[in-house]
Amino acid sequence: MKSFLIVFCLIGFWQTDSKAQQVRFVAKYGNEMLNTFPNTVKGKNGDTIEFSVLKFYISNLEFRKNGIPVYSPKEQYHLVDFGIEHSAVLNFDARKKIHFHEFVFDIGIDSATNSAGALGGALDPTVGMYWTWQNGYIHFKLEGKSSRCFARNHQFEFHIGGYYSPFNTLQKIRIPAQKNIESTIEIDLAILMESIDLATVHHIMSPCTEAVRFSQQFPFIFYSAKR
Amino acid sequence: MKVKLLYIFCGIVLLVAFKMADDIPFVVPKYFPAPVYDFKKNRLSSEKIVLGRVLFYDNLLSKNQTISCASCHSNYNAFAHTDHALSHGIYDSIGTRNAPALMNLAWQPIFMWDGAINHLDMQALAPIQNKIEMGEHIANVVSKLQKSPIYPKLFYKAFEDSIISGEHTLKALSAFMLTLVSCESKYDSVIKGYLAFDAKEKNGYALYKNHCSSCHTEPLFTNYRFENNGLALDTTLSDYGRMHITKQTNDSLKFKVPTLRNIEWTYPYMHDGRFKTLNTVLNHYSGGIIYSPSLSEPLQKPISLSAKEKVDLLSFLLTLSDTKYIFNKNHSFPREILKN
């Protein structure tokens, strides 16, 4: 009986391992890896940029094959926080081996969830991604300093949220997937920073036209690692 | 094996039955609409309501432990901030608006004078984190609650989890606030057929129906919409209300229509508490309306009220006072648990 149980457990472990899917997010500035936060880089405009906070929600993730979802993780909402070790690595147990070509996910939290009242886990307001002076999750948070930034202490703060028209900033991302169980998705902050004139836009703290414009860059900053 | 399975099944049935018995039904008066709050996502239990009540009255929720929810929402005046035009918070900071009265929140779809908050659960976050109200952060509130000698036990009783979260803190506060139901005024007794209005009240009721009911709609005495009720802009505050949230110019100077229930005790009136008495409010509506492009449609035509009609209208408004509501011991400071 004992040996049967051991064999059964081993099979269980082996099966779990074989079906595990891992999605790792890696922050970059151009070709430069941003392994730790805060992290200082030489900007493309000759300025010095210090990134101190990069946090965003990944939600409604789907693994797709030929455009059809083959696996949707049960856990729908994930907070990726580059200030917390291992937070940028998402692990899933697909229960069966899956073949997929593409990831599709949202950056941020959908409108229904924004109106659903108090929620826990990654959506608990204690994680610091919920506006309190008005309702709504902050989909994407990027903070830091740049010598190009004219604000006090050269600081920039981009808190991008908004779940209702005309300031809905939820963005859908589609990325070709690598054909292995460990996939890496890169986020190129250089593209984002070059899209902004830091001399004039250094703080976005509410749902507004600037926030929508900022969020429209999201589909261009996420890449499959082998681009 | 089958017998064991049967025992397990019976055990689960008993546990489920026991848990269901713990739920407290939310009673909806027959003449009220269906609540908008989804009780399936936050079932009411006496343990949760007690926890929410203790949290509501605890100064621990503020940064310097001096302000509780009840500081601006006191039960003896229908959870309003009587006598303060603009509500004040920590370090004697003065806010920009008058704290609204709290009642019948299960029916309220949107919160704050400008509708900034879309759900009762999330409402408490606004004052907790406002720098001039409670000046705290919800994560720090949770940390303080976790270290407290009383809260881990109370949370365990309410949620079967002594690890405190923001979600559970907010849901407990909601549970208590959902019990703040005011439906036992003289008006309610008349609607139920137990009492009758006197002559003045009856005439006042007719005047109310003619002039006020399109916005202050029965039986909740508000339609929860946003209206510009013709107040002059206070240039010291420059508060444009709903426009602040929607950024739409046609929402300029619009504020949430407040309920008229318990209005006798919820003075001063309006979003900035500019009117100290109900007489001044009636004078505003019958001769003080300031025209602007977003002015409420029902106020476009001037309202004319004689002195006698004002008295009758006031008589009716006083029938909306619910004494049982403000003296309800289940809503008062939980002395048995809290010391401060």
XYZ file of C-alpha atoms in Angstrom:
567
model
C 0.000 0.000 0.000
C 2.859 2.349 1.031
C 4.812 1.755 -2.140
C 1.654 2.292 -4.165
C 1.159 5.681 -2.494
C 4.775 6.713 -3.145
C 4.480 5.741 -6.806
C 1.151 7.581 -7.009
C 2.691 10.736 -5.479
C 5.711 10.558 -7.792
C 3.424 10.274 -10.799
C 1.490 13.259 -9.462
C 4.641 15.382 -9.162
C 5.920 14.325 -12.543
C 2.598 15.138 -14.130
C 2.409 18.556 -12.453
C 5.914 19.399 -13.637
C 5.230 18.329 -17.160
C 2.145 20.560 -17.393
C 3.571 23.604 -15.682
C 3.685 26.790 -17.698
C 5.838 29.707 -16.740
C 5.614 33.243 -18.064
C 8.459 35.523 -17.053
C 8.381 39.287 -17.538
C 11.683 41.052 -18.056
C 12.081 44.829 -18.025
C 14.528 46.404 -20.461
C 15.588 49.820 -21.650
C 16.474 49.198 -25.274
C 18.997 46.370 -25.092
C 19.847 47.009 -21.451
C 18.351 44.641 -18.875
C 16.726 46.244 -15.808
C 17.205 43.429 -13.357
C 16.674 45.312 -10.137
C 14.630 48.319 -9.173
C 15.593 51.112 -8.674
C 17.760 50.991 -11.775
C 19.598 53.813 -13.536
C 20.164 53.916 -17.280
C 21.606 56.326 -19.811
C 18.619 57.653 -21.708
C 18.460 57.706 -25.503
C 18.214 61.496 -25.376
C 21.442 61.811 -23.410
C 19.641 62.122 -20.075
C 19.964 59.897 -17.016
C 16.868 57.962 -16.070
C 16.298 56.240 -12.737
C 13.356 53.829 -12.744
C 12.157 53.255 -9.193
C 8.721 51.626 -9.603
C 7.292 49.408 -12.330
C 4.056 47.637 -11.455
C 1.211 46.511 -13.641
C -1.698 44.129 -13.734
C -1.862 41.206 -16.160
C -5.408 39.943 -16.474
C -7.512 37.569 -18.542
C -4.426 35.782 -19.848
C -5.097 33.273 -22.611
C -2.756 30.837 -24.320
C -3.974 30.599 -27.924
C -3.367 28.279 -30.839
C -4.437 29.455 -34.305
C -6.381 32.243 -32.625
C -8.358 29.859 -30.404
C -7.851 29.840 -26.592
C -6.395 26.500 -25.480
C -5.773 27.444 -21.865
C -6.988 30.249 -19.588
C -5.478 30.167 -16.079
C -8.062 29.990 -13.300
C -6.375 32.901 -11.519
C -7.374 35.849 -13.675
C -5.481 38.726 -12.077
C -1.755 39.020 -11.500
C 0.201 41.940 -10.180
C 3.698 42.167 -11.622
C 5.843 44.315 -9.326
C 9.505 44.657 -10.236
C 10.207 45.806 -6.671
C 9.289 42.347 -5.349
C 11.432 39.331 -6.119
C 9.718 36.583 -8.131
C 6.681 38.801 -8.727
C 7.523 39.015 -12.435
C 7.345 35.240 -12.845
C 3.878 33.746 -13.266
C 3.485 29.993 -12.850
C 0.475 28.065 -14.073
C -0.605 24.471 -13.886
C -2.397 23.721 -17.144
C -3.407 20.183 -16.003
C -2.692 18.843 -19.471
C -0.002 19.491 -21.995
C -0.888 22.433 -24.179
C 0.434 23.677 -27.502
C 0.069 27.347 -28.201
C 1.381 30.060 -30.491
C 0.266 33.219 -28.814
C -0.388 34.998 -25.519
C -3.328 37.364 -25.248
C -3.812 39.380 -22.070
C -4.961 42.719 -20.744
C -2.774 45.317 -19.079
C -5.045 46.413 -16.258
C -8.358 45.475 -14.727
C -11.613 45.277 -16.650
C -14.549 47.549 -16.002
C -16.780 44.898 -14.333
C -14.067 44.060 -11.802
C -13.479 47.754 -11.188
C -17.105 48.022 -10.089
C -17.310 44.785 -8.096
C -16.543 46.105 -4.602
C -13.804 44.883 -2.265
C -11.687 42.060 -3.661
C -8.746 40.130 -2.273
C -5.403 38.717 -3.384
C -3.726 40.741 -6.125
C -6.771 43.025 -6.157
C -6.696 43.859 -2.439
C -6.448 47.653 -2.058
C -3.529 47.196 0.339
C -1.226 46.400 -2.611
C -1.282 50.083 -3.537
C -2.837 49.818 -6.986
C -6.241 51.300 -6.194
C -7.198 54.956 -6.329
C -9.057 56.101 -3.268
C -10.046 59.679 -4.016
C -12.087 58.141 -6.793
C -12.721 54.556 -7.759
C -10.600 52.432 -9.966
C -7.545 50.263 -10.200
C -4.262 51.692 -11.410
C -3.529 49.430 -14.376
C 0.102 50.423 -14.800
C 2.476 52.347 -12.571
C 5.868 53.727 -13.629
C 7.829 56.102 -11.406
C 11.330 57.480 -11.453
C 13.580 60.456 -12.136
C 15.047 61.910 -15.278
C 17.330 64.869 -15.837
C 14.993 65.656 -18.753
C 12.046 65.999 -16.400
C 11.227 69.561 -15.287
C 9.120 68.521 -12.288
C 10.202 68.858 -8.639
C 13.270 66.675 -7.957
C 13.085 65.667 -11.650
C 10.503 63.058 -10.667
C 7.974 61.502 -12.988
C 4.968 59.490 -11.874
C 2.700 57.751 -14.317
C -0.277 56.070 -12.674
C -2.369 54.871 -15.574
C -5.942 53.834 -14.859
C -9.483 54.477 -15.996
C -12.205 51.950 -16.736
C -14.997 53.968 -18.316
C -15.432 55.902 -21.531
C -13.877 58.180 -22.710
C -10.911 57.458 -20.404
C -10.781 53.671 -20.572
C -7.083 52.771 -20.515
C -7.365 48.974 -20.463
C -5.192 47.621 -23.286
C -5.200 44.193 -24.879
C -1.807 42.708 -25.756
C -1.157 39.900 -28.253
C 2.302 38.358 -28.338
C 3.620 35.375 -30.321
C 4.682 32.693 -27.850
C 7.852 30.647 -27.722
C 7.168 26.957 -28.063
C 8.392 25.835 -24.686
C 7.076 25.751 -21.170
C 9.115 28.763 -20.036
C 8.210 31.901 -21.943
C 9.762 35.303 -21.505
C 7.994 38.528 -22.314
C 10.067 41.687 -22.492
C 8.895 45.169 -21.669
C 10.887 47.873 -23.395
C 10.632 51.069 -21.366
C 12.713 52.971 -23.926
C 9.779 52.910 -26.359
C 7.498 54.240 -23.651
C 9.851 56.973 -22.502
C 10.532 58.146 -26.038
C 6.821 58.565 -26.616
C 6.594 61.143 -23.824
C 7.868 64.695 -23.647
C 8.996 64.642 -20.002
C 9.474 68.394 -20.060
C 5.712 68.831 -20.271
C 4.161 65.501 -19.205
C 5.680 64.154 -15.998
C 2.663 63.300 -13.850
C -0.450 61.360 -14.821
C -2.512 60.531 -11.746
C -6.101 60.201 -12.946
C -8.209 58.917 -15.825
C -7.711 61.569 -18.512
C -6.760 62.108 -22.162
C -3.013 61.909 -21.344
C -3.578 58.573 -19.579
C -5.375 57.172 -22.634
C -2.548 58.368 -24.901
C 0.048 56.804 -22.564
C -1.819 53.472 -22.440
C -1.976 53.321 -26.239
C 1.784 52.669 -26.176
C 1.351 49.428 -24.174
C 0.819 47.167 -27.229
C 4.186 48.388 -28.565
C 6.305 47.813 -25.462
C 5.595 44.109 -24.799
C 7.591 41.614 -26.890
C 8.293 37.951 -27.017
C 11.934 37.509 -25.882
C 13.092 36.228 -29.282
C 12.017 39.173 -31.356
C -16.837 2.565 2.791
C -20.343 3.627 1.798
C -21.207 4.315 5.451
C -18.085 6.492 5.817
C -19.048 8.441 2.721
C -22.548 8.894 4.092
C -21.127 10.258 7.386
C -18.904 12.693 5.446
C -21.850 13.780 3.299
C -24.063 14.322 6.386
C -21.257 16.278 8.036
C -20.935 18.575 5.034
C -24.726 19.087 4.919
C -24.759 19.973 8.630
C -21.822 22.360 8.222
C -23.471 24.089 5.273
C -26.776 24.298 7.164
C -24.956 25.736 10.199
C -23.185 28.317 8.035
C -26.426 29.279 6.312
C -28.088 29.718 9.688
C -25.330 32.211 10.482
C -26.450 34.471 7.644
C -28.666 37.337 8.676
C -31.389 38.083 6.137
C -31.521 41.643 4.889
C -35.129 42.765 5.290
C -36.442 44.982 2.507
C -39.564 47.029 3.329
C -42.362 46.057 0.910
C -42.600 49.541 -0.595
C -38.814 49.847 -1.149
C -37.144 48.805 -4.421
C -34.710 45.883 -4.552
C -31.301 46.752 -3.040
C -28.433 47.328 -5.452
C -25.842 45.851 -3.056
C -24.948 42.253 -3.941
C -25.297 40.393 -0.646
C -24.119 37.158 -2.269
C -20.626 38.631 -2.415
C -20.708 39.762 1.214
C -23.140 37.720 3.260
C -24.323 39.374 6.436
C -23.574 37.674 9.738
C -23.815 39.058 13.248
C -20.046 38.568 13.678
C -19.285 40.564 10.547
C -21.704 43.333 11.517
C -20.161 43.587 15.009
C -16.672 43.783 13.513
C -17.801 46.482 11.074
C -19.390 48.445 13.898
C -16.205 48.303 15.979
C -14.134 49.415 12.984
C -16.587 52.243 12.275
C -16.090 53.669 15.756
C -12.352 53.018 16.116
C -9.888 55.935 15.898
C -7.223 53.400 14.934
C -8.323 53.851 11.335
C -6.748 57.336 11.251
C -3.052 58.162 11.033
C -2.779 59.741 14.474
C -5.562 57.691 16.073
C -7.862 60.673 16.637
C -10.552 60.296 13.982
C -12.988 57.483 13.337
C -15.733 57.161 10.731
C -18.150 58.201 13.479
C -16.288 61.497 13.966
C -18.078 62.831 10.882
C -20.994 60.371 10.844
C -22.519 60.317 14.316
C -25.466 58.059 15.003
C -27.419 60.622 17.037
C -27.962 62.782 13.969
C -28.553 60.104 11.372
C -24.817 59.665 10.774
C -24.311 63.220 9.512
C -21.814 65.849 10.694
C -24.165 68.274 12.326
C -23.054 71.835 13.051
C -20.086 71.720 10.716
C -20.497 73.314 7.310
C -17.294 71.646 6.140
C -16.257 68.446 7.868
C -12.894 68.317 9.586
C -10.281 65.601 9.949
C -6.906 64.914 11.565
C -4.812 67.818 12.915
C -8.003 69.958 12.821
C -7.826 70.055 9.038
C -10.919 71.473 7.385
C -12.272 69.624 4.369
C -14.093 71.003 1.354
C -17.505 69.362 1.784
C -20.154 68.545 4.347
C -20.134 64.858 5.323
C -23.418 63.355 4.104
C -25.845 61.479 6.342
C -25.642 57.680 6.121
C -28.747 55.536 5.710
C -30.275 52.993 3.363
C -26.899 52.409 1.755
C -27.912 49.028 0.316
C -29.969 50.971 -2.231
C -27.317 53.551 -3.061
C -25.578 52.896 -6.402
C -22.943 55.639 -6.214
C -21.215 57.509 -3.390
C -19.739 60.894 -2.484
C -21.215 64.250 -3.478
C -19.534 63.938 -6.888
C -20.073 60.201 -7.407
C -16.368 59.446 -7.183
C -17.012 56.072 -5.539
C -18.895 53.306 -7.342
C -19.404 50.734 -4.560
C -20.165 50.796 -0.857
C -17.224 48.470 -0.142
C -14.773 50.983 -1.560
C -16.297 54.088 0.016
C -14.370 53.849 3.280
C -11.047 53.970 1.419
C -11.645 57.592 0.428
C -11.755 59.117 3.945
C -9.144 56.668 5.295
C -6.579 57.788 2.720
C -7.575 61.435 2.358
C -4.740 63.504 3.875
C -7.097 65.903 5.635
C -9.644 63.323 6.763
C -7.989 60.260 8.312
C -4.596 60.588 6.586
C -3.797 56.876 6.751
C -3.066 54.145 4.203
C -5.234 51.026 4.073
C -2.135 48.787 4.200
C -1.094 50.486 7.446
C -4.614 50.199 8.853
C -4.476 46.451 8.198
C -1.056 46.264 9.852
C -2.345 48.092 12.962
C -5.429 45.871 13.121
C -3.268 42.758 12.872
C -1.159 43.885 15.859
C -4.217 44.817 17.936
C -5.240 42.550 20.825
C -8.892 42.475 19.723
C -9.082 42.440 15.940
C -7.515 39.088 14.906
C -10.178 37.334 17.005
C -12.984 39.481 15.624
C -11.814 38.878 12.049
C -11.583 35.157 12.711
C -15.168 35.116 13.971
C -16.363 37.113 10.979
C -14.314 35.566 8.158
C -12.816 32.389 9.681
C -9.425 33.937 9.024
C -7.376 35.836 11.582
C -5.012 37.103 8.855
C -6.491 40.518 8.193
C -6.810 41.878 4.651
C -7.997 45.094 3.082
C -10.839 43.184 1.447
C -12.163 41.826 4.758
C -11.754 45.182 6.511
C -13.834 46.911 3.848
C -16.442 44.156 3.693
C -16.914 44.257 7.465
C -17.420 48.024 7.342
C -19.973 47.498 4.562
C -21.766 44.840 6.610
C -22.310 47.311 9.448
C -23.263 50.183 7.147
C -25.776 47.984 5.331
C -27.657 47.600 8.612
C -28.194 51.367 8.767
C -31.725 51.165 7.422
C -34.126 54.003 8.175
C -37.739 53.021 7.451
C -39.656 53.772 10.652
C -40.564 57.437 10.344
C -44.136 58.739 10.526
C -44.117 58.823 6.707
C -43.414 55.066 6.715
C -46.265 54.454 9.164
C -48.598 56.413 6.882
C -47.473 54.419 3.832
C -48.054 51.207 5.781
C -51.506 52.436 6.791
C -50.865 52.627 10.557
C -51.090 56.419 10.839
C -52.455 59.364 8.844
C -50.948 62.759 8.018
C -52.554 65.767 9.708
C -53.888 68.579 7.508
C -50.607 70.512 7.325
C -48.553 67.387 6.614
C -51.043 66.289 3.958
C -50.792 69.622 2.172
C -47.001 69.514 2.586
C -46.943 66.033 1.034
C -48.872 67.374 -1.966
C -46.447 70.293 -2.289
C -43.494 67.881 -2.010
C -44.961 65.720 -4.781
C -45.452 68.771 -6.954
C -42.087 70.470 -6.427
C -39.524 68.068 -4.954
C -40.323 64.459 -5.816
C -38.773 64.353 -9.291
C -35.310 64.389 -7.658
C -36.075 63.441 -4.028
C -38.096 60.448 -5.153
C -40.071 58.199 -2.773
C -39.539 56.007 -0.897
C -35.788 56.647 -0.554
C -36.323 60.373 -1.129
C -33.511 60.591 -3.669
C -33.069 59.400 -7.237
C -29.273 59.167 -6.656
C -28.673 61.290 -9.745
C -26.475 64.355 -10.064
C -28.153 67.715 -10.382
C -27.240 71.380 -10.396
C -29.728 72.809 -7.909
C -28.971 76.445 -8.657
C -26.432 77.234 -5.954
C -23.987 80.055 -6.588
C -20.393 78.859 -6.917
C -18.476 79.403 -3.668
C -15.285 80.898 -5.101
C -13.336 80.056 -1.936
C -13.886 76.370 -2.721
C -14.385 76.374 -6.522
C -16.106 73.030 -6.229
C -17.654 72.028 -9.554
C -18.854 68.658 -8.236
C -19.469 65.878 -10.708
C -17.409 67.605 -13.420
C -14.326 66.951 -11.298
C -14.833 63.223 -11.927
C -16.252 63.044 -15.447
C -14.364 66.079 -16.827
C -17.517 66.826 -18.843
C -18.580 70.484 -18.817
C -22.269 69.558 -18.768
C -21.644 68.053 -15.309
C -20.466 71.398 -13.957
C -21.956 72.259 -10.539
C -23.822 68.963 -10.325
C -23.881 67.142 -6.999
C -25.544 63.937 -5.862
C -29.164 64.422 -4.793
C -29.209 63.711 -1.030
C -32.060 61.909 0.695
C -34.650 63.941 2.585
C -35.071 61.218 5.201
C -34.061 62.415 8.688
C -33.427 65.860 7.257
C -34.478 67.399 10.592
C -31.152 66.263 12.100
C -28.721 66.470 9.203
C -28.106 70.222 9.131
C -26.309 72.174 7.785
C -27.504 71.511 4.242
C -25.998 71.296 0.738
C -22.609 69.880 -0.279
C -20.792 72.736 1.440
C -23.164 73.104 4.379
C -24.030 76.670 3.383
C -27.614 76.580 4.703
C -28.040 76.145 8.449
C -31.811 75.703 8.520
C -34.542 74.098 6.432
C -36.170 77.527 6.082
C -33.133 78.854 4.241
C -33.220 75.769 2.011
C -36.860 76.428 1.096
C -36.066 80.102 0.506
C -33.327 79.039 -1.892
C -35.697 76.860 -3.932
C -38.438 79.484 -3.975
C -36.470 82.517 -5.098
C -32.731 81.915 -4.790
C -32.010 79.729 -7.807
C -29.022 80.872 -9.866
C -29.382 80.063 -13.548
C -26.517 78.316 -15.357
C -26.403 76.022 -18.434
C -26.396 72.804 -16.362
C -29.279 73.845 -14.069
C -31.586 70.952 -13.212
C -34.566 70.686 -15.581
C -37.250 70.736 -12.830
C -35.779 73.987 -11.478
C -35.884 75.830 -14.810
C -39.385 77.037 -13.946
C -39.371 79.154 -10.756
C -41.014 77.594 -7.693
C -43.376 79.841 -5.817
C -44.206 78.988 -2.196
C -46.292 81.126 0.177
C -45.342 81.402 3.862
C -48.130 78.952 4.764
C -47.026 76.501 2.072
C -43.473 76.598 3.428
C -44.795 75.750 6.900
C -46.835 72.866 5.483
C -43.907 71.568 3.449
C -41.705 71.699 6.548
C -44.381 69.797 8.495
C -44.229 67.047 5.911
C -40.429 66.967 5.900
C -40.478 66.427 9.649
C -42.547 63.266 9.126
C -39.368 61.800 7.568
C -37.617 61.840 10.961
C -36.964 58.313 12.203
C -36.381 58.444 15.964
C -35.929 54.688 16.225
C -33.114 54.988 13.694
C -31.058 57.497 15.616
C -31.623 55.788 18.978
C -30.954 52.279 17.692
C -28.481 50.779 20.191
C -27.175 48.386 17.538
C -25.813 51.409 15.702
C -24.127 53.120 18.626
C -20.580 53.062 20.027
C -19.660 49.453 20.917
C -18.694 50.047 24.553
C -18.547 46.342 25.240
C -15.551 46.023 22.910
C -13.941 49.435 22.372
C -12.452 51.640 25.061
C -11.641 54.878 23.206
